[in-house]
Amino acid sequence: SSEPWDRTLDDVVAIQDEIAERVVANLTGSPSTPIPRSEKTVADADTLYLQARHLRNHLETDNDIRKVIEMFERVLEIDPVYLPALANLSGFYKDLANFNSFHKVIGREAANKKSREAAEKILTINPEYAGIYAILASMESDDVVKRAQILQKGLQLEPYNRSLLNGSAVLFSAVGRAS
């Protein structure tokens, strides 16, 4: 049977849990059957994370750069183990280190240091977070073997990760040109 749904979407996880409870109750005839709960996330962190990603992709001013950093850091204040935010912050700092036009916002060395710190924090939280290995590999531009090993580790965790595949293609292309 269908029922009308008249609720706001303030807490999507709570709504998902409520729907799951109703489905279980309808299927089992008992509302007391235990069901697994969705993992709670902070909706504000999700929203702010998406806003930071959007702004990161549409930078126009130095102030935008500072705002992206502030937004990702705010996400991590709300949820310190929000791995996509940490990975994006690490990647953003790496991008800032690589482009001279951004050095007036944050110096190359400082940006590289912050990128590595965020990446290493991810590894302490979850060493199987595959995407961070593409960023870690990019930090090893002088050591082709180490770079390849880092990419390989990431690809073992997630063989079709686009960032890892792209990093591998760039590496193999560079190695091919050098030989």
PDB file of C-alpha atoms in Angstrom:
ATOM      1  CA  SER A   1       0.000   0.000   0.000  1.00  0.00           C
ATOM      2  CA  SER A   2       1.153   3.495  -0.686  1.00  0.00           C
ATOM      3  CA  GLU A   3       1.066   6.299   1.813  1.00  0.00           C
ATOM      4  CA  PRO A   4       1.400  10.021   1.270  1.00  0.00           C
ATOM      5  CA  TRP A   5       4.728  11.539   2.236  1.00  0.00           C
ATOM      6  CA  ASP A   6       4.545  15.057   3.579  1.00  0.00           C
ATOM      7  CA  ARG A   7       7.910  15.868   5.163  1.00  0.00           C
ATOM      8  CA  THR A   8      10.790  18.231   4.659  1.00  0.00           C
ATOM      9  CA  LEU A   9      14.139  16.844   3.587  1.00  0.00           C
ATOM     10  CA  ASP A  10      16.109  18.379   6.464  1.00  0.00           C
ATOM     11  CA  ASP A  11      17.559  15.059   7.578  1.00  0.00           C
ATOM     12  CA  VAL A  12      17.780  12.685   4.646  1.00  0.00           C
ATOM     13  CA  VAL A  13      19.340   9.908   6.742  1.00  0.00           C
ATOM     14  CA  ALA A  14      16.470   9.993   9.274  1.00  0.00           C
ATOM     15  CA  ILE A  15      13.946   9.861   6.430  1.00  0.00           C
ATOM     16  CA  GLN A  16      15.784   6.887   4.885  1.00  0.00           C
ATOM     17  CA  ASP A  17      15.679   5.106   8.243  1.00  0.00           C
ATOM     18  CA  GLU A  18      11.966   5.828   8.651  1.00  0.00           C
ATOM     19  CA  ILE A  19      11.212   4.513   5.163  1.00  0.00           C
ATOM     20  CA  ALA A  20      13.265   1.381   5.892  1.00  0.00           C
ATOM     21  CA  GLU A  21      11.312   0.826   9.126  1.00  0.00           C
ATOM     22  CA  ARG A  22       7.995   1.089   7.268  1.00  0.00           C
ATOM     23  CA  VAL A  23       9.159  -1.308   4.555  1.00  0.00           C
ATOM     24  CA  VAL A  24      10.326  -3.857   7.156  1.00  0.00           C
ATOM     25  CA  ALA A  25       7.066  -3.487   9.082  1.00  0.00           C
ATOM     26  CA  ASN A  26       5.058  -4.082   5.894  1.00  0.00           C
ATOM     27  CA  LEU A  27       7.161  -7.067   4.855  1.00  0.00           C
ATOM     28  CA  THR A  28       7.366  -8.759   8.258  1.00  0.00           C
ATOM     29  CA  GLY A  29       4.136  -7.573   9.803  1.00  0.00           C
ATOM     30  CA  SER A  30       6.161  -6.488  12.822  1.00  0.00           C
ATOM     31  CA  PRO A  31       7.495  -2.980  13.381  1.00  0.00           C
ATOM     32  CA  SER A  32       9.861  -4.343  16.032  1.00  0.00           C
ATOM     33  CA  THR A  33      12.084  -6.283  13.607  1.00  0.00           C
ATOM     34  CA  PRO A  34      15.580  -4.778  13.967  1.00  0.00           C
ATOM     35  CA  ILE A  35      16.962  -3.109  10.869  1.00  0.00           C
ATOM     36  CA  PRO A  36      20.380  -1.684  10.174  1.00  0.00           C
ATOM     37  CA  ARG A  37      20.640   2.072  10.538  1.00  0.00           C
ATOM     38  CA  SER A  38      22.120   4.434   7.959  1.00  0.00           C
ATOM     39  CA  GLU A  39      25.405   6.020   8.869  1.00  0.00           C
ATOM     40  CA  LYS A  40      24.769   9.529  10.118  1.00  0.00           C
ATOM     41  CA  THR A  41      26.464  12.438   8.412  1.00  0.00           C
ATOM     42  CA  VAL A  42      26.085  16.075   9.147  1.00  0.00           C
ATOM     43  CA  ALA A  43      23.911  17.673   6.471  1.00  0.00           C
ATOM     44  CA  ASP A  44      25.667  21.023   6.904  1.00  0.00           C
ATOM     45  CA  ALA A  45      29.019  19.375   6.154  1.00  0.00           C
ATOM     46  CA  ASP A  46      27.620  17.783   2.992  1.00  0.00           C
ATOM     47  CA  THR A  47      26.168  21.062   1.755  1.00  0.00           C
ATOM     48  CA  LEU A  48      29.301  23.045   2.534  1.00  0.00           C
ATOM     49  CA  TYR A  49      31.467  20.373   0.903  1.00  0.00           C
ATOM     50  CA  LEU A  50      29.468  20.601  -2.327  1.00  0.00           C
ATOM     51  CA  GLN A  51      29.636  24.401  -2.268  1.00  0.00           C
ATOM     52  CA  ALA A  52      33.419  24.270  -1.794  1.00  0.00           C
ATOM     53  CA  ARG A  53      33.775  21.829  -4.701  1.00  0.00           C
ATOM     54  CA  HIS A  54      31.674  24.083  -6.905  1.00  0.00           C
ATOM     55  CA  LEU A  55      33.698  27.170  -6.035  1.00  0.00           C
ATOM     56  CA  ARG A  56      36.943  25.229  -6.510  1.00  0.00           C
ATOM     57  CA  ASN A  57      35.876  24.552 -10.087  1.00  0.00           C
ATOM     58  CA  HIS A  58      34.933  28.203 -10.720  1.00  0.00           C
ATOM     59  CA  LEU A  59      37.791  30.213  -9.226  1.00  0.00           C
ATOM     60  CA  GLU A  60      37.983  33.812 -10.353  1.00  0.00           C
ATOM     61  CA  THR A  61      39.899  35.684  -7.650  1.00  0.00           C
ATOM     62  CA  ASP A  62      42.480  35.151  -4.935  1.00  0.00           C
ATOM     63  CA  ASN A  63      39.634  35.635  -2.485  1.00  0.00           C
ATOM     64  CA  ASP A  64      37.874  32.615  -4.050  1.00  0.00           C
ATOM     65  CA  ILE A  65      40.979  30.537  -3.317  1.00  0.00           C
ATOM     66  CA  ARG A  66      40.952  31.604   0.320  1.00  0.00           C
ATOM     67  CA  LYS A  67      37.204  30.947   0.531  1.00  0.00           C
ATOM     68  CA  VAL A  68      37.585  27.382  -0.825  1.00  0.00           C
ATOM     69  CA  ILE A  69      40.227  26.645   1.804  1.00  0.00           C
ATOM     70  CA  GLU A  70      38.026  28.124   4.533  1.00  0.00           C
ATOM     71  CA  MET A  71      35.022  26.114   3.357  1.00  0.00           C
ATOM     72  CA  PHE A  72      36.881  22.785   3.304  1.00  0.00           C
ATOM     73  CA  GLU A  73      38.370  23.563   6.721  1.00  0.00           C
ATOM     74  CA  ARG A  74      34.886  24.372   8.050  1.00  0.00           C
ATOM     75  CA  VAL A  75      33.604  21.017   6.723  1.00  0.00           C
ATOM     76  CA  LEU A  76      36.409  19.340   8.671  1.00  0.00           C
ATOM     77  CA  GLU A  77      35.501  21.266  11.819  1.00  0.00           C
ATOM     78  CA  ILE A  78      31.975  19.884  11.505  1.00  0.00           C
ATOM     79  CA  ASP A  79      33.147  16.362  10.601  1.00  0.00           C
ATOM     80  CA  PRO A  80      36.898  15.783  11.152  1.00  0.00           C
ATOM     81  CA  VAL A  81      36.864  12.446   9.307  1.00  0.00           C
ATOM     82  CA  TYR A  82      35.038  13.627   6.173  1.00  0.00           C
ATOM     83  CA  LEU A  83      37.508  11.976   3.798  1.00  0.00           C
ATOM     84  CA  PRO A  84      36.285  13.521   0.524  1.00  0.00           C
ATOM     85  CA  ALA A  85      36.777  16.985   2.055  1.00  0.00           C
ATOM     86  CA  LEU A  86      40.271  16.068   3.254  1.00  0.00           C
ATOM     87  CA  ALA A  87      41.138  14.632  -0.165  1.00  0.00           C
ATOM     88  CA  ASN A  88      39.830  17.707  -1.948  1.00  0.00           C
ATOM     89  CA  LEU A  89      41.725  19.996   0.413  1.00  0.00           C
ATOM     90  CA  SER A  90      44.915  17.993  -0.175  1.00  0.00           C
ATOM     91  CA  GLY A  91      44.387  18.095  -3.937  1.00  0.00           C
ATOM     92  CA  PHE A  92      43.560  21.796  -3.882  1.00  0.00           C
ATOM     93  CA  TYR A  93      46.739  22.613  -1.971  1.00  0.00           C
ATOM     94  CA  LYS A  94      48.695  20.470  -4.447  1.00  0.00           C
ATOM     95  CA  ASP A  95      47.156  22.426  -7.326  1.00  0.00           C
ATOM     96  CA  LEU A  96      48.038  25.696  -5.606  1.00  0.00           C
ATOM     97  CA  ALA A  97      51.645  24.537  -5.227  1.00  0.00           C
ATOM     98  CA  ASN A  98      51.867  23.658  -8.917  1.00  0.00           C
ATOM     99  CA  PHE A  99      50.661  26.946 -10.388  1.00  0.00           C
ATOM    100  CA  ASN A 100      52.832  30.035 -10.016  1.00  0.00           C
ATOM    101  CA  SER A 101      49.854  32.383 -10.270  1.00  0.00           C
ATOM    102  CA  PHE A 102      48.592  31.083  -6.912  1.00  0.00           C
ATOM    103  CA  HIS A 103      51.851  31.531  -5.009  1.00  0.00           C
ATOM    104  CA  LYS A 104      50.876  34.977  -3.771  1.00  0.00           C
ATOM    105  CA  VAL A 105      47.924  33.386  -1.931  1.00  0.00           C
ATOM    106  CA  ILE A 106      50.036  30.627  -0.405  1.00  0.00           C
ATOM    107  CA  GLY A 107      53.650  29.854  -1.116  1.00  0.00           C
ATOM    108  CA  ARG A 108      54.665  26.717  -2.979  1.00  0.00           C
ATOM    109  CA  GLU A 109      56.354  25.090   0.038  1.00  0.00           C
ATOM    110  CA  ALA A 110      53.469  25.895   2.390  1.00  0.00           C
ATOM    111  CA  ALA A 111      50.936  24.532  -0.091  1.00  0.00           C
ATOM    112  CA  ASN A 112      52.939  21.318  -0.573  1.00  0.00           C
ATOM    113  CA  LYS A 113      53.247  20.902   3.199  1.00  0.00           C
ATOM    114  CA  LYS A 114      49.495  21.363   3.749  1.00  0.00           C
ATOM    115  CA  SER A 115      48.713  18.973   0.887  1.00  0.00           C
ATOM    116  CA  ARG A 116      50.912  16.280   2.410  1.00  0.00           C
ATOM    117  CA  GLU A 117      49.478  16.834   5.912  1.00  0.00           C
ATOM    118  CA  ALA A 118      45.910  16.370   4.656  1.00  0.00           C
ATOM    119  CA  ALA A 119      46.905  13.264   2.661  1.00  0.00           C
ATOM    120  CA  GLU A 120      48.694  11.733   5.627  1.00  0.00           C
ATOM    121  CA  LYS A 121      45.697  12.423   7.854  1.00  0.00           C
ATOM    122  CA  ILE A 122      43.546  10.438   5.425  1.00  0.00           C
ATOM    123  CA  LEU A 123      45.988   7.528   5.626  1.00  0.00           C
ATOM    124  CA  THR A 124      45.765   7.523   9.423  1.00  0.00           C
ATOM    125  CA  ILE A 125      41.963   7.486   9.257  1.00  0.00           C
ATOM    126  CA  ASN A 126      41.576   5.035   6.376  1.00  0.00           C
ATOM    127  CA  PRO A 127      44.649   3.726   4.512  1.00  0.00           C
ATOM    128  CA  GLU A 128      42.309   2.085   1.991  1.00  0.00           C
ATOM    129  CA  TYR A 129      40.935   5.420   0.724  1.00  0.00           C
ATOM    130  CA  ALA A 130      42.214   4.824  -2.800  1.00  0.00           C
ATOM    131  CA  GLY A 131      41.850   8.294  -4.288  1.00  0.00           C
ATOM    132  CA  ILE A 132      44.444   9.845  -2.004  1.00  0.00           C
ATOM    133  CA  TYR A 133      47.159   7.723  -3.616  1.00  0.00           C
ATOM    134  CA  ALA A 134      46.921   9.767  -6.830  1.00  0.00           C
ATOM    135  CA  ILE A 135      47.728  12.924  -4.861  1.00  0.00           C
ATOM    136  CA  LEU A 136      50.497  11.184  -2.911  1.00  0.00           C
ATOM    137  CA  ALA A 137      52.016   9.936  -6.178  1.00  0.00           C
ATOM    138  CA  SER A 138      52.000  13.437  -7.638  1.00  0.00           C
ATOM    139  CA  MET A 139      54.135  14.534  -4.675  1.00  0.00           C
ATOM    140  CA  GLU A 140      56.886  12.157  -5.833  1.00  0.00           C
ATOM    141  CA  SER A 141      57.686  13.854  -9.126  1.00  0.00           C
ATOM    142  CA  ASP A 142      61.448  13.204  -8.749  1.00  0.00           C
ATOM    143  CA  ASP A 143      61.182   9.474  -7.991  1.00  0.00           C
ATOM    144  CA  VAL A 144      59.495   7.589 -10.826  1.00  0.00           C
ATOM    145  CA  VAL A 145      59.734   4.199  -9.102  1.00  0.00           C
ATOM    146  CA  LYS A 146      58.183   5.444  -5.866  1.00  0.00           C
ATOM    147  CA  ARG A 147      55.483   7.256  -7.830  1.00  0.00           C
ATOM    148  CA  ALA A 148      54.643   4.043  -9.712  1.00  0.00           C
ATOM    149  CA  GLN A 149      54.517   2.056  -6.456  1.00  0.00           C
ATOM    150  CA  ILE A 150      52.114   4.545  -4.884  1.00  0.00           C
ATOM    151  CA  LEU A 151      49.852   4.493  -7.940  1.00  0.00           C
ATOM    152  CA  GLN A 152      49.938   0.689  -7.986  1.00  0.00           C
ATOM    153  CA  LYS A 153      48.871   0.540  -4.331  1.00  0.00           C
ATOM    154  CA  GLY A 154      45.926   2.837  -5.067  1.00  0.00           C
ATOM    155  CA  LEU A 155      44.922   0.831  -8.135  1.00  0.00           C
ATOM    156  CA  GLN A 156      44.996  -2.387  -6.103  1.00  0.00           C
ATOM    157  CA  LEU A 157      42.422  -0.784  -3.813  1.00  0.00           C
ATOM    158  CA  GLU A 158      40.295   0.695  -6.582  1.00  0.00           C
ATOM    159  CA  PRO A 159      41.267  -0.496 -10.090  1.00  0.00           C
ATOM    160  CA  TYR A 160      38.970   1.884 -11.986  1.00  0.00           C
ATOM    161  CA  ASN A 161      39.686   5.068 -10.038  1.00  0.00           C
ATOM    162  CA  ARG A 162      39.877   7.808 -12.677  1.00  0.00           C
ATOM    163  CA  SER A 163      42.498   9.892 -10.841  1.00  0.00           C
ATOM    164  CA  LEU A 164      44.757   6.884 -10.355  1.00  0.00           C
ATOM    165  CA  LEU A 165      44.370   5.779 -13.964  1.00  0.00           C
ATOM    166  CA  ASN A 166      45.100   9.304 -15.167  1.00  0.00           C
ATOM    167  CA  GLY A 167      48.176   9.525 -12.916  1.00  0.00           C
ATOM    168  CA  SER A 168      49.389   6.184 -14.259  1.00  0.00           C
ATOM    169  CA  ALA A 169      48.877   7.268 -17.868  1.00  0.00           C
ATOM    170  CA  VAL A 170      50.806  10.499 -17.262  1.00  0.00           C
ATOM    171  CA  LEU A 171      53.613   8.577 -15.564  1.00  0.00           C
ATOM    172  CA  PHE A 172      53.874   5.965 -18.311  1.00  0.00           C
ATOM    173  CA  SER A 173      53.787   8.651 -20.960  1.00  0.00           C
ATOM    174  CA  ALA A 174      56.626  10.524 -19.234  1.00  0.00           C
ATOM    175  CA  VAL A 175      58.661   7.331 -18.827  1.00  0.00           C
ATOM    176  CA  GLY A 176      58.130   6.509 -22.523  1.00  0.00           C
ATOM    177  CA  ARG A 177      59.377   9.956 -23.575  1.00  0.00           C
ATOM    178  CA  ALA A 178      62.448   9.638 -21.333  1.00  0.00           C
ATOM    179  CA  SER A 179      63.546   6.279 -22.733  1.00  0.00           C
TER     180      SER A 179
END
